[in-house]
Structure formats: structure tokens, C-alpha cells
mmCIF file of C-alpha atoms in Angstrom:
data_model
loop_
_atom_site.group_PDB
_atom_site.id
_atom_site.type_symbol
_atom_site.label_atom_id
_atom_site.label_comp_id
_atom_site.label_asym_id
_atom_site.label_seq_id
_atom_site.Cartn_x
_atom_site.Cartn_y
_atom_site.Cartn_z
ATOM 1 C CA PRO A 1 -23.468 -15.034 21.496
ATOM 2 C CA THR A 2 -22.476 -18.681 21.346
ATOM 3 C CA GLY A 3 -18.759 -17.997 20.973
ATOM 4 C CA ARG A 4 -18.838 -19.701 17.585
ATOM 5 C CA ALA A 5 -17.959 -18.113 14.296
ATOM 6 C CA THR A 6 -20.784 -17.237 11.962
ATOM 7 C CA PHE A 7 -20.334 -17.967 8.279
ATOM 8 C CA VAL A 8 -22.113 -15.656 5.877
ATOM 9 C CA PRO A 9 -22.174 -16.446 2.153
ATOM 10 C CA ALA A 10 -20.606 -13.797 -0.038
ATOM 11 C CA ASP A 11 -21.921 -12.796 -3.419
ATOM 12 C CA LEU A 12 -19.482 -13.190 -6.288
ATOM 13 C CA ILE A 13 -19.200 -9.830 -8.003
ATOM 14 C CA PRO A 14 -17.767 -9.902 -11.535
ATOM 15 C CA ALA A 15 -14.754 -7.748 -12.311
ATOM 16 C CA ALA A 16 -15.541 -4.275 -13.618
ATOM 17 C CA GLU A 17 -13.517 -4.899 -16.783
ATOM 18 C CA ARG A 18 -13.852 -8.139 -18.715
ATOM 19 C CA PRO A 19 -11.945 -9.365 -21.791
ATOM 20 C CA ASP A 20 -13.414 -8.291 -25.122
ATOM 21 C CA LYS A 21 -12.489 -8.265 -28.807
ATOM 22 C CA GLU A 22 -9.926 -5.451 -28.432
ATOM 23 C CA PHE A 23 -8.426 -6.704 -25.141
ATOM 24 C CA PRO A 24 -8.938 -10.496 -25.220
ATOM 25 C CA PHE A 25 -6.643 -11.602 -22.372
ATOM 26 C CA VAL A 26 -6.963 -11.384 -18.595
ATOM 27 C CA LEU A 27 -4.030 -9.824 -16.740
ATOM 28 C CA ILE A 28 -3.252 -11.402 -13.394
ATOM 29 C CA THR A 29 -0.636 -9.639 -11.270
ATOM 30 C CA GLY A 30 1.129 -11.104 -8.276
ATOM 31 C CA ARG A 31 4.334 -12.043 -6.552
ATOM 32 C CA GLN A 32 7.218 -14.291 -7.490
ATOM 33 C CA LEU A 33 8.889 -16.600 -5.030
ATOM 34 C CA GLU A 34 12.161 -14.682 -5.386
ATOM 35 C CA HIS A 35 10.817 -11.119 -5.173
ATOM 36 C CA TRP A 36 8.465 -9.664 -2.593
ATOM 37 C CA HIS A 37 6.127 -6.757 -3.387
ATOM 38 C CA THR A 38 8.024 -4.088 -5.319
ATOM 39 C CA GLY A 39 11.357 -5.850 -4.948
ATOM 40 C CA ALA A 40 12.773 -2.958 -2.923
ATOM 41 C CA MET A 41 14.725 -5.400 -0.764
ATOM 42 C CA THR A 42 14.745 -8.690 -2.684
ATOM 43 C CA ARG A 43 16.010 -7.179 -5.940
ATOM 44 C CA ARG A 44 18.981 -5.770 -4.032
ATOM 45 C CA ALA A 45 19.879 -9.317 -2.938
ATOM 46 C CA GLY A 46 22.296 -10.513 -5.613
ATOM 47 C CA VAL A 47 21.387 -14.197 -5.248
ATOM 48 C CA LEU A 48 17.642 -13.584 -5.643
ATOM 49 C CA ASP A 49 18.040 -11.068 -8.437
ATOM 50 C CA ALA A 50 20.308 -13.503 -10.311
ATOM 51 C CA ILE A 51 17.515 -16.116 -10.266
ATOM 52 C CA GLU A 52 14.849 -13.727 -11.632
ATOM 53 C CA PRO A 53 16.688 -10.691 -13.023
ATOM 54 C CA GLU A 54 14.240 -9.542 -15.700
ATOM 55 C CA PRO A 55 10.524 -8.793 -15.981
ATOM 56 C CA VAL A 56 8.532 -11.571 -17.630
ATOM 57 C CA ALA A 57 4.979 -12.170 -18.783
ATOM 58 C CA SER A 58 3.977 -15.800 -18.273
ATOM 59 C CA MET A 59 1.493 -17.206 -20.781
ATOM 60 C CA HIS A 60 0.282 -20.640 -21.767
ATOM 61 C CA PRO A 61 2.443 -22.060 -24.599
ATOM 62 C CA ASP A 62 -0.635 -22.386 -26.856
ATOM 63 C CA ASP A 63 -1.401 -18.664 -26.495
ATOM 64 C CA LEU A 64 2.208 -17.748 -27.278
ATOM 65 C CA ARG A 65 2.159 -20.022 -30.331
ATOM 66 C CA GLN A 66 -1.084 -18.457 -31.566
ATOM 67 C CA LEU A 67 0.485 -14.985 -31.248
ATOM 68 C CA LYS A 68 3.710 -16.199 -32.938
ATOM 69 C CA ILE A 69 5.754 -15.286 -29.867
ATOM 70 C CA LYS A 70 8.603 -17.456 -28.582
ATOM 71 C CA ALA A 71 9.760 -17.728 -24.979
ATOM 72 C CA GLY A 72 12.407 -15.060 -24.417
ATOM 73 C CA ASP A 73 11.023 -12.694 -27.069
ATOM 74 C CA VAL A 74 10.095 -9.160 -26.080
ATOM 75 C CA LEU A 75 6.351 -8.648 -26.059
ATOM 76 C CA THR A 76 4.080 -5.744 -25.174
ATOM 77 C CA VAL A 77 1.111 -6.028 -22.832
ATOM 78 C CA ALA A 78 -1.379 -3.163 -23.144
ATOM 79 C CA SER A 79 -4.560 -2.234 -21.313
ATOM 80 C CA ARG A 80 -6.854 0.757 -21.604
ATOM 81 C CA ARG A 81 -4.505 2.565 -19.205
ATOM 82 C CA GLY A 82 -1.077 1.978 -20.713
ATOM 83 C CA SER A 83 1.448 -0.560 -21.924
ATOM 84 C CA ILE A 84 4.660 -2.219 -20.790
ATOM 85 C CA SER A 85 7.232 -4.356 -22.578
ATOM 86 C CA LEU A 86 8.804 -7.432 -21.033
ATOM 87 C CA PHE A 87 10.056 -10.901 -21.897
ATOM 88 C CA ALA A 88 7.767 -13.806 -22.798
ATOM 89 C CA ARG A 89 7.795 -16.908 -20.619
ATOM 90 C CA ALA A 90 5.990 -20.112 -21.633
ATOM 91 C CA ASP A 91 4.223 -21.631 -18.626
ATOM 92 C CA ALA A 92 1.738 -24.480 -19.034
ATOM 93 C CA GLY A 93 0.516 -23.679 -15.505
ATOM 94 C CA THR A 94 -0.818 -20.315 -16.643
ATOM 95 C CA PRO A 95 -4.437 -20.682 -17.795
ATOM 96 C CA ARG A 96 -5.150 -20.164 -21.488
ATOM 97 C CA GLY A 97 -6.367 -16.624 -22.065
ATOM 98 C CA ALA A 98 -4.417 -15.245 -19.096
ATOM 99 C CA VAL A 99 -1.164 -13.323 -18.696
ATOM 100 C CA PHE A 100 0.654 -13.382 -15.349
ATOM 101 C CA ILE A 101 3.026 -10.505 -14.584
ATOM 102 C CA PRO A 102 4.833 -10.106 -11.259
ATOM 103 C CA PHE A 103 4.706 -6.568 -9.904
ATOM 104 C CA ALA A 104 8.270 -6.537 -8.505
ATOM 105 C CA PHE A 105 9.838 -4.907 -11.566
ATOM 106 C CA TYR A 106 9.861 -1.104 -11.739
ATOM 107 C CA GLU A 107 11.008 -1.263 -15.374
ATOM 108 C CA ALA A 108 7.798 -3.091 -16.342
ATOM 109 C CA ALA A 109 5.377 -1.868 -13.676
ATOM 110 C CA ALA A 110 2.398 -4.216 -14.016
ATOM 111 C CA ASN A 111 0.111 -2.135 -11.804
ATOM 112 C CA MET A 112 0.269 0.686 -14.382
ATOM 113 C CA LEU A 113 -2.031 -1.525 -16.467
ATOM 114 C CA THR A 114 -4.567 -2.448 -13.800
ATOM 115 C CA ASN A 115 -8.040 -1.036 -13.330
ATOM 116 C CA PRO A 116 -8.264 1.580 -10.535
ATOM 117 C CA VAL A 117 -11.989 0.953 -9.962
ATOM 118 C CA LEU A 118 -12.715 0.182 -6.304
ATOM 119 C CA ASP A 119 -14.549 -2.801 -4.876
ATOM 120 C CA PRO A 120 -17.895 -1.442 -3.598
ATOM 121 C CA PHE A 121 -17.463 -2.943 -0.120
ATOM 122 C CA GLY A 122 -13.747 -3.181 0.675
ATOM 123 C CA LYS A 123 -12.746 -0.118 -1.400
ATOM 124 C CA ILE A 124 -9.765 -2.074 -2.743
ATOM 125 C CA PRO A 125 -8.626 -1.464 -6.354
ATOM 126 C CA GLU A 126 -8.882 -4.318 -8.854
ATOM 127 C CA PHE A 127 -5.116 -4.855 -9.028
ATOM 128 C CA LYS A 128 -5.491 -8.559 -9.800
ATOM 129 C CA TYR A 129 -7.727 -8.582 -12.868
ATOM 130 C CA CYS A 130 -8.138 -6.499 -16.023
ATOM 131 C CA ALA A 131 -8.434 -6.929 -19.779
ATOM 132 C CA VAL A 132 -5.247 -6.670 -21.873
ATOM 133 C CA LYS A 133 -3.916 -7.361 -25.344
ATOM 134 C CA VAL A 134 -0.535 -8.892 -26.110
ATOM 135 C CA THR A 135 1.553 -8.088 -29.167
ATOM 136 C CA ASN A 136 4.902 -9.363 -30.378
ATOM 137 C CA GLY A 137 7.785 -6.925 -30.034
ATOM 138 C CA GLY A 138 8.309 -3.728 -28.132
ATOM 139 C CA GLU A 139 11.072 -1.819 -26.440
ATOM 140 C CA ARG A 140 13.463 -4.084 -24.577
ATOM 141 C CA PRO A 141 12.974 -3.628 -20.810
ATOM 142 C CA GLY A 142 15.582 -1.502 -19.024
ATOM 143 C CA ASP A 143 18.734 -2.820 -17.434
ATOM 144 C CA PRO A 144 18.038 -5.430 -14.774
ATOM 145 C CA GLY A 145 18.822 -4.560 -11.203
ATOM 146 C CA TYR A 146 16.845 -2.553 -8.735
ATOM 147 C CA GLY A 147 16.730 0.991 -9.986
ATOM 148 C CA LYS A 148 20.463 1.594 -10.185
ATOM 149 C CA GLY A 149 19.937 4.426 -7.701
ATOM 150 C CA ARG A 150 16.918 5.918 -9.507
ATOM 151 C CA THR A 151 13.588 6.514 -7.789
ATOM 152 C CA LEU A 152 10.191 5.680 -9.262
ATOM 153 C CA SER A 153 9.418 9.394 -9.608
ATOM 154 C CA GLU A 154 12.608 9.826 -11.648
ATOM 155 C CA LEU A 155 11.594 6.920 -13.871
ATOM 156 C CA TYR A 156 7.916 7.786 -14.337
ATOM 157 C CA GLY A 157 7.776 11.528 -13.552
#
């Protein structure tokens, strides 16, 4: 041993589920600056929850225009595993063909859409990438605010 780190090239493995004709968009899930993980603490902080009180799906303005969806409209994002409704947000920083949804909102639980297939080496689910479709309309997301005393099992059985 030389005491030096050894770099080993990694093979890029494509995601198990890719966009197709039925599900043409890529769902990317992640965090928001204001809310950490599930929002269990940050959504209880009135200042932070006032900044980002509602679940949103960020899409490139061109994609929203093509779907005839305006920023602030309710839209539905569906995968092969389920669907959620949330508010549209136009974001030129979101790549065309992608939908970004933060996973801090129990009332629009983004990880319900993701692919549970495991990475063959790390055994980590593909929570960050799956194929989805986006449609205009849907049920307005529930009241903002963290759970109003309800648990996830009460909300989703």
C-alpha cells in the first residue's frame, strides 16, 4: 500500500425504466432549499412553510406550453405505479423532458411514483429517475401544512 487513493472507473448503468411513448417525461425527485427530506421538521417551521407551502412540479416553460398548462394550474403526474396531483411551476432551469418534484410533501408523495427496482451493486432503489406522463388538471392537493396531526398511515392506509 502506497497510502494513496486508488481511482477505479465506474460503468454507467442506464436506468431500469426509460421514457417511452406512454410515459414520455423523466421524473427527478429531490429536496428544496426550504424543506429537508419529508419536511417533518421544516414544514412545521412557519417561516419555511410560508415560503414553499404547496407541492409543485417544476417543468421547462416550453413543456408546459406544449401541454397547455399554465404555472399555478393543477396537473397530474402519473407513472406505472400511481399518480399525484400538484401545482405547475415554470422553471427554465429544469431540462426539457423532465419533471422535478420535491419529496417533502406528504399530500403529493413523489416517491409513490418512483421505480422500486434496486441498483445491482448498492441495492439502492431508483428514487431519482423514472418515466412519467403529465396531464392538465386533477384533484387539488390537500391543505398545506404538515399533516395537521395526521400520520402517513392515516393518509395512505
